[in-house]
Amino acid sequence: MYHLGKISYLTFPIHLLFIVILLLEVFLDLRVDCLSFTYPSFTKENENDFITTDHSYIAFNAIQVTGDARGASITNLSGRIWYSQPLNLWNRKKNITTSFNSTFVINIKPESDPSGEELAFILTKESGPDSIPNNSYGQWLGIVNASTNGSSTSNIFAVEFDTRKSYLDDLDDNHVGIDINSINPVNQVSLTDRGVNLSRAIDVIASVRYDGESKILKVYTFMTNQTGDNERNPIISMPLDLSSFLSEDVLVGFSASTGIYNQLNCIKAWNFTSTEIGNDHKVSLLWLWILIPIISVLVIFLGGVCLYFISRKKKERMQVLDQDENIEIQIQNSANAPQRFQLKDLKRATGNFDPKNILGRGGCGVVFKGLLADHNKEVAVKKFFKDSSQGAKDLIAEVTTIGNLHHKNLVKLIGWCYESNELLVVYEFMPNGSLDRLIFCEEKGEIRGRLRLNWERRHGIICGIAQALDYLHNGCQKRVLHRDIKASNIMLDSEFNAQLGDFGLARTVQVNGKTHHSTKEIAGTIGYMAPESFHIGRATVETDVFAFGVLVLEVACGRKPGKQNEENGYSNRVIECVWDMYKIGRIIDAIDVKLEREFDEEQAECVLILGLACCHPNPYERPSMKTALQILTGESVLPNIPTERPAFVWPVRAQSTNKAAGDSLQEGQLTQITVLSGR
Ligand SMILES: *[C@@H]1O[C@H](CO)[C@@H](O)[C@H](O)[C@H]1NC(C)=O
Ligand SMILES: *[C@@H]1O[C@H](CO)[C@@H](O)[C@H](O)[C@H]1NC(C)=O
Ligand SMILES: *[C@@H]1O[C@H](CO)[C@@H](O)[C@H](O)[C@H]1NC(C)=O
């Protein structure tokens, strides 16, 4: 289908071109080709082929040059009739003249005794129906009048067939003469000697032949029954340069006149042929033939280029549409499809993504504060970075993952949007912002922030996140690994309840153990990454637990995790620091000094030791989230951790004694191949 379209695209301009060439040829041919026509007789329909003056028309199958005998008087008349297409007689630039033959059948019927006046074959400059001199009847033969006789402006050449001697110089009443701008012939020959009588109402054949090369004019005149000598021998043969007194383009035709004596001047048949003289039109036609192939090639080339770009554009658009549909389908297929927003609504909500409304920047996008107009509800709008298909994958992960999760400690997803290549996710707005800002804000000298995050609130946050992670790992239909637990991904609502967000890296794990491909990418944030993740290169529940441990220490101590280094077994500063305190039995001193010792010491010690247990270099030694939660609520006892921080050993081995009760190996844990859905 597509291929057919392509062919017709390509062939269309070619077809068009050929049509244009054809039309041009037809048009130019009419203009330039030699003038030739044949009328064996004349009918009324042929009248359109001729230009006629007042008294000339076609009747009785003949041209009546000075009217007919239909009752009206034909005394003192003159008339002309021309073929409507001009003859290109000569070419000034090329200095060539056409050759032509004009053969016609004359029939002159006397209407008085004697008859008069004359009939002539003429060449004139191009002119209209009224271009006959006034009072050119009688002796003026319809070619000049008293004032234009002898003037070069008359621009007329005539071969007269005279039936009346009307003035002194006129030869007789039956002769042929050659007239140039005057009724006084430059050459005249009597027909009487040849046995030709013009005015007897019988057909007389006359032929005017001009050779443009030798510039010789010949006139033949003979009766239909006269063959032989008369037909072969011209009555007049003379050198004559028509171009010396005629214009380049002329009209060919007849003129006739009557006087006080009159006659019917009829032409019963006419054949005209001429040679083609290559004129300017022809030259331009030659150029056309050179230019047309060049233009054709250009048009085809440009057409091809256009086609290429059009099809590429189309392909791109199809791809975008495909992706669009994909995202739509994937999201709509997820059980609890969140609301789909329109880009214009989100633009309005965020003041067209005003930088003033930026709440924070993440690994894959920027978060803006927004106000939904129709609900008057505050929201956080995450706008994914435009580049790469990664954004789309993150969006799908985020929307489909959280869309299906419902827990008081998970950020609530309100909706999403994918339009004009923009990926957006809409969350509930958290008035207290992200946790990291509150913990570390005293570094920026904000006293109020420190006060707001007292021990109870910190403990509540830790418990909340533990509940959320326990829900993700053990509580929901499909096990979900968050893979990016850190302070900046934890949002605080107005009551300082923690809500875990940013599921851009989160992946679900098939609980039924069906093997899909597992990911080799290392995801997460430096400082929160378990040492073994650099070796196994994938996420497990244990790596989530490790990150949780770092988060616990961070919240309790008010310290940033610091960077990890290989020498210390990929440990980080906060872990080393707290473990050192634990070693000397003063772990409680690790608690954030900004709390000014206002905290439940027993609870604080429990939190710190749990944090260390979660950060155990050996993943098998870390408690599960379930156990961690039980420890926090006092339902389970603290695990024993060594006073000396154990070194990280690879490969790890399960030592297995210290593990808290109730754990059994499950999918997504280190000992089993983690099965990931998604990428
Ligand atoms: C025709 O012309 C001649 C000479 O010009 C004139 O004497 C005569 O009266 C004219 N005849 C008519 C009918 O007009
Ligand atoms: C005119 O007629 C003569 C004789 O038949 C012929 O040789 C010549 O080629 C013709 N010229 C044209 C232009 O038709
Ligand atoms: C017409 O003009 C020619 C000059 O070209 C002249 O010789 C002749 O006498 C004129 N004829 C008449 C009837 O005036």
XYZ file of N, CA and C in Angstrom, residues 262-395:
402
model
N -20.869 45.746 -62.899
C -20.545 44.830 -61.797
C -20.662 43.369 -62.155
N -20.220 42.565 -61.214
C -20.081 41.117 -61.424
C -20.074 40.435 -60.071
N -20.303 39.114 -60.057
C -20.181 38.324 -58.824
C -18.758 37.798 -58.778
N -18.006 38.201 -57.762
C -16.611 37.769 -57.613
C -16.549 36.586 -56.654
N -16.440 35.395 -57.190
C -16.489 34.181 -56.347
C -15.163 33.434 -56.353
N -14.831 32.890 -55.178
C -13.724 31.933 -55.046
C -14.382 30.615 -54.660
N -14.260 29.604 -55.497
C -14.982 28.354 -55.244
C -14.148 27.311 -54.496
N -12.803 27.447 -54.583
C -11.936 26.508 -53.850
C -10.594 27.185 -53.600
N -9.911 26.705 -52.562
C -8.631 27.366 -52.250
C -7.708 26.382 -51.562
N -6.516 26.314 -52.052
C -5.490 25.501 -51.380
C -4.280 26.385 -51.160
N -3.813 26.375 -49.940
C -2.649 27.205 -49.622
C -1.606 26.353 -48.920
N -0.375 26.414 -49.373
C 0.732 25.725 -48.683
C 1.882 26.706 -48.565
N 2.653 26.541 -47.490
C 3.832 27.392 -47.327
C 4.913 26.600 -46.619
N 6.128 27.046 -46.765
C 7.232 26.352 -46.092
C 7.442 26.995 -44.725
N 7.982 26.186 -43.853
C 8.243 26.661 -42.501
C 9.584 27.381 -42.511
N 9.601 28.577 -41.959
C 10.906 29.231 -41.764
C 11.139 29.272 -40.267
N 12.225 28.638 -39.841
C 12.511 28.574 -38.393
C 12.523 29.972 -37.817
N 11.517 30.262 -37.006
C 11.446 31.623 -36.461
C 11.793 31.637 -34.981
N 11.574 32.746 -34.339
C 11.948 32.908 -32.929
C 11.220 31.922 -32.026
N 9.955 31.668 -32.390
C 9.196 30.714 -31.574
C 9.898 29.373 -31.564
N 10.422 29.039 -32.744
C 11.094 27.757 -32.872
C 12.347 27.722 -32.004
N 13.044 28.860 -31.993
C 14.258 28.931 -31.186
C 13.906 28.701 -29.720
N 12.835 29.368 -29.279
C 12.475 29.209 -27.872
C 12.020 27.778 -27.603
N 11.452 27.148 -28.639
C 11.041 25.754 -28.480
C 12.258 24.864 -28.272
N 13.345 25.203 -28.990
C 14.575 24.435 -28.844
C 15.086 24.544 -27.411
N 15.073 25.794 -26.931
C 15.491 26.009 -25.547
C 14.640 25.191 -24.601
N 13.342 25.170 -24.925
C 12.397 24.420 -24.094
C 12.809 22.956 -24.015
N 13.223 22.417 -25.199
C 13.607 21.013 -25.214
C 14.870 20.756 -24.417
N 15.710 21.780 -24.327
C 16.914 21.621 -23.502
C 16.538 21.768 -22.031
N 15.678 22.764 -21.767
C 15.349 23.075 -20.375
C 14.444 22.031 -19.738
N 13.503 21.505 -20.525
C 12.513 20.596 -19.954
C 13.152 19.383 -19.272
N 14.114 18.707 -19.932
C 14.730 17.572 -19.231
C 15.437 17.995 -17.948
N 16.084 19.164 -17.982
C 16.790 19.637 -16.783
C 15.786 19.899 -15.665
N 14.696 20.600 -16.045
C 13.664 20.905 -15.055
C 13.042 19.612 -14.540
N 12.809 18.666 -15.467
C 12.209 17.396 -15.061
C 13.059 16.722 -14.007
N 14.359 16.661 -14.311
C 15.270 15.989 -13.383
C 15.243 16.698 -12.028
N 15.264 18.030 -12.100
C 15.235 18.809 -10.861
C 13.964 18.546 -10.074
N 12.828 18.582 -10.796
C 11.535 18.374 -10.134
C 11.493 17.003 -9.489
N 11.968 16.007 -10.231
C 11.936 14.643 -9.702
C 12.847 14.540 -8.488
N 14.013 15.167 -8.606
C 14.962 15.126 -7.487
C 14.358 15.786 -6.250
N 13.829 17.006 -6.460
C 13.249 17.728 -5.325
C 12.051 16.966 -4.765
N 11.266 16.388 -5.691
C 10.122 15.580 -5.263
C 10.588 14.444 -4.375
N 11.677 13.801 -4.818
C 12.227 12.685 -4.051
C 12.665 13.132 -2.671
N 13.353 14.285 -2.644
C 13.837 14.811 -1.363
C 12.652 15.100 -0.440
N 11.638 15.771 -0.993
C 10.435 16.080 -0.207
C 9.825 14.792 0.319
N 9.701 13.830 -0.584
C 9.089 12.558 -0.240
C 9.833 11.918 0.922
N 11.170 11.985 0.816
C 11.995 11.385 1.855
C 11.676 12.007 3.201
N 11.647 13.370 3.195
C 11.413 14.052 4.469
C 10.002 13.814 4.979
N 9.051 13.783 4.035
C 7.662 13.550 4.447
C 7.547 12.182 5.094
N 8.145 11.184 4.439
C 7.977 9.824 4.962
C 8.720 9.681 6.280
N 9.856 10.414 6.396
C 10.594 10.307 7.651
C 9.802 10.929 8.782
N 9.223 12.094 8.472
C 8.409 12.810 9.451
C 7.254 11.918 9.907
N 6.661 11.279 8.883
C 5.508 10.425 9.143
C 5.908 9.291 10.081
N 7.073 8.706 9.758
C 7.568 7.597 10.557
C 7.768 8.039 11.996
N 8.412 9.210 12.130
C 8.665 9.726 13.474
C 7.363 9.918 14.225
N 6.389 10.489 13.478
C 5.117 10.757 14.127
C 4.460 9.453 14.551
N 4.592 8.450 13.663
C 4.013 7.154 13.987
C 4.658 6.602 15.250
N 6.002 6.791 15.324
C 6.704 6.269 16.495
C 6.213 6.948 17.752
N 6.090 8.287 17.657
C 5.622 9.035 18.821
C 4.237 8.561 19.205
N 3.382 8.384 18.151
C 2.022 7.931 18.413
C 2.042 6.561 19.069
N 2.931 5.712 18.517
C 3.058 4.364 19.073
C 3.362 4.431 20.550
N 4.383 5.282 20.858
C 4.815 5.392 22.240
C 3.668 5.915 23.080
N 3.014 6.935 22.527
C 1.883 7.544 23.200
C 0.865 6.483 23.569
N 0.499 5.695 22.559
C -0.509 4.674 22.751
C -0.039 3.650 23.774
N 1.266 3.294 23.632
C 1.858 2.340 24.542
C 1.703 2.762 25.977
N 2.080 4.023 26.219
C 2.003 4.545 27.572
C 0.567 4.499 28.047
N -0.306 4.958 27.185
C -1.729 4.982 27.515
C -2.192 3.577 27.892
N -1.875 2.625 26.993
C -2.363 1.260 27.208
C -1.795 0.685 28.486
N -0.464 0.858 28.642
C 0.164 0.277 29.827
C -0.433 0.838 31.101
N -0.696 2.161 31.049
C -1.233 2.773 32.265
C -2.685 2.387 32.466
N -3.458 2.403 31.397
C -4.880 2.080 31.531
C -5.062 0.627 31.950
N -4.103 -0.222 31.551
C -4.214 -1.634 31.906
C -3.958 -1.879 33.385
N -3.249 -0.958 34.016
C -2.980 -1.170 35.428
C -4.286 -0.991 36.188
N -4.408 -1.785 37.249
C -5.698 -1.956 37.919
C -6.370 -0.645 38.311
N -5.642 0.213 38.991
C -6.266 1.440 39.461
C -5.719 2.611 38.673
N -6.217 2.719 37.435
C -5.687 3.761 36.561
C -5.970 5.129 37.154
N -4.909 5.897 37.378
C -5.143 7.231 37.909
C -5.659 8.169 36.809
N -6.065 9.322 37.245
C -6.657 10.284 36.321
C -5.643 10.766 35.288
N -6.128 10.927 34.080
C -5.248 11.495 33.062
C -5.543 12.989 32.950
N -4.479 13.781 33.053
C -4.645 15.233 33.004
C -4.321 15.769 31.621
N -4.837 16.942 31.355
C -4.488 17.630 30.119
C -3.315 18.555 30.417
N -2.419 18.631 29.465
C -1.219 19.441 29.664
C -1.579 20.889 29.984
N -2.609 21.403 29.318
C -2.952 22.824 29.531
C -3.422 23.064 30.966
N -4.112 22.070 31.544
C -4.565 22.227 32.936
C -3.375 22.267 33.886
N -2.386 21.389 33.618
C -1.210 21.351 34.489
C -0.367 22.597 34.302
N -0.365 23.109 33.081
C 0.371 24.356 32.829
C -0.254 25.483 33.636
N -1.578 25.523 33.606
C -2.269 26.576 34.346
C -2.022 26.397 35.854
N -2.056 25.140 36.300
C -1.903 24.863 37.732
C -0.531 25.316 38.241
N 0.490 25.194 37.402
C 1.849 25.492 37.864
C 2.346 26.843 37.354
N 1.448 27.648 36.819
C 1.869 28.945 36.278
C 2.837 28.747 35.129
N 2.469 27.848 34.238
C 3.319 27.485 33.088
C 4.731 27.069 33.544
N 4.751 26.207 34.557
C 5.998 25.664 35.105
C 6.963 26.784 35.500
N 6.406 27.705 36.251
C 7.184 28.848 36.737
C 8.283 28.348 37.671
N 9.523 28.763 37.424
C 10.627 28.339 38.307
C 10.367 28.683 39.776
N 9.555 29.698 40.021
C 9.232 30.051 41.414
C 8.496 28.914 42.110
N 7.827 28.067 41.320
C 7.022 26.986 41.901
C 7.793 25.685 42.053
N 9.106 25.719 41.797
C 9.877 24.474 41.887
C 9.984 24.041 43.343
N 9.608 22.779 43.599
C 9.713 22.223 44.952
C 11.021 21.467 45.104
N 11.503 20.897 44.019
C 12.745 20.134 44.100
C 13.080 19.510 42.764
N 14.312 19.006 42.698
C 14.761 18.352 41.469
C 15.170 16.931 41.793
N 14.755 16.007 40.956
C 15.123 14.615 41.157
C 15.996 14.135 40.026
N 16.276 12.841 40.071
C 17.139 12.249 39.058
C 16.513 12.281 37.677
N 15.193 12.244 37.637
C 14.570 12.159 36.316
C 13.611 13.297 36.023
N 13.545 14.293 36.913
C 12.655 15.395 36.598
C 12.647 16.481 37.662
N 11.832 17.476 37.413
C 11.693 18.605 38.330
C 10.276 18.572 38.896
N 10.149 18.887 40.209
C 8.830 18.871 40.833
C 8.370 20.304 41.082
N 7.167 20.601 40.602
C 6.594 21.933 40.757
C 5.397 21.865 41.696
N 5.176 22.977 42.393
C 3.960 23.083 43.181
C 2.876 23.611 42.257
N 1.667 23.090 42.404
C 0.601 23.545 41.522
C -0.731 23.611 42.251
N -1.658 24.335 41.674
C -2.990 24.446 42.260
C -3.988 24.072 41.175
N -4.670 22.942 41.383
C -5.643 22.508 40.384
C -6.868 23.406 40.460
N -7.183 24.034 39.359
C -8.234 25.051 39.346
C -9.600 24.478 39.752
N -9.954 23.332 39.154
C -11.326 22.844 39.385
C -11.543 22.252 40.778
N -10.475 21.746 41.407
C -10.665 21.180 42.755
C -10.179 22.139 43.835
N -9.520 23.193 43.424
C -8.855 24.102 44.357
C -7.969 23.307 45.305
N -7.192 22.408 44.702
C -6.401 21.478 45.502
C -4.930 21.669 45.178
N -4.105 21.682 46.223
C -2.669 21.829 46.001
C -2.064 20.481 45.602
N -1.222 20.524 44.613
C -0.597 19.281 44.139
C 0.891 19.510 43.861
N 1.602 18.399 43.772
C 2.994 18.464 43.328
C 3.027 17.841 41.937
N 3.587 18.565 40.973
C 3.620 18.064 39.595
C 5.068 17.758 39.224
N 5.307 16.495 38.943
C 6.669 16.124 38.542
C 6.750 16.111 37.025
N 7.662 16.896 36.524
C 7.839 17.011 35.072
C 9.124 16.283 34.713
N 8.980 15.210 33.957
C 10.153 14.410 33.609
C 11.030 15.151 32.604
N 12.317 14.907 32.684
C 13.222 15.503 31.695
C 12.852 14.969 30.325
N 12.991 15.827 29.354
C 12.456 15.497 28.030
C 13.238 14.418 27.303
N 14.533 14.428 27.487
C 15.350 13.520 26.674
C 15.072 12.057 26.998
N 15.298 11.239 26.017
C 15.313 9.785 26.179
C 13.968 9.147 26.476
N 13.904 7.910 26.107
C 12.701 7.131 26.378
C 12.687 6.712 27.835
N 13.810 6.952 28.538
C 13.898 6.621 29.951
C 12.743 7.274 30.703
N 12.462 8.527 30.344
C 11.386 9.271 30.990
C 10.074 8.527 30.919
N 9.776 8.011 29.718
C 8.518 7.292 29.532
C 8.489 6.048 30.402
N 9.633 5.354 30.470
C 9.687 4.133 31.285
C 9.502 4.473 32.751
N 10.165 5.558 33.165
C 10.031 5.978 34.557
C 8.588 6.327 34.872
N 7.946 7.000 33.912
C 6.561 7.395 34.127
C 5.673 6.163 34.286
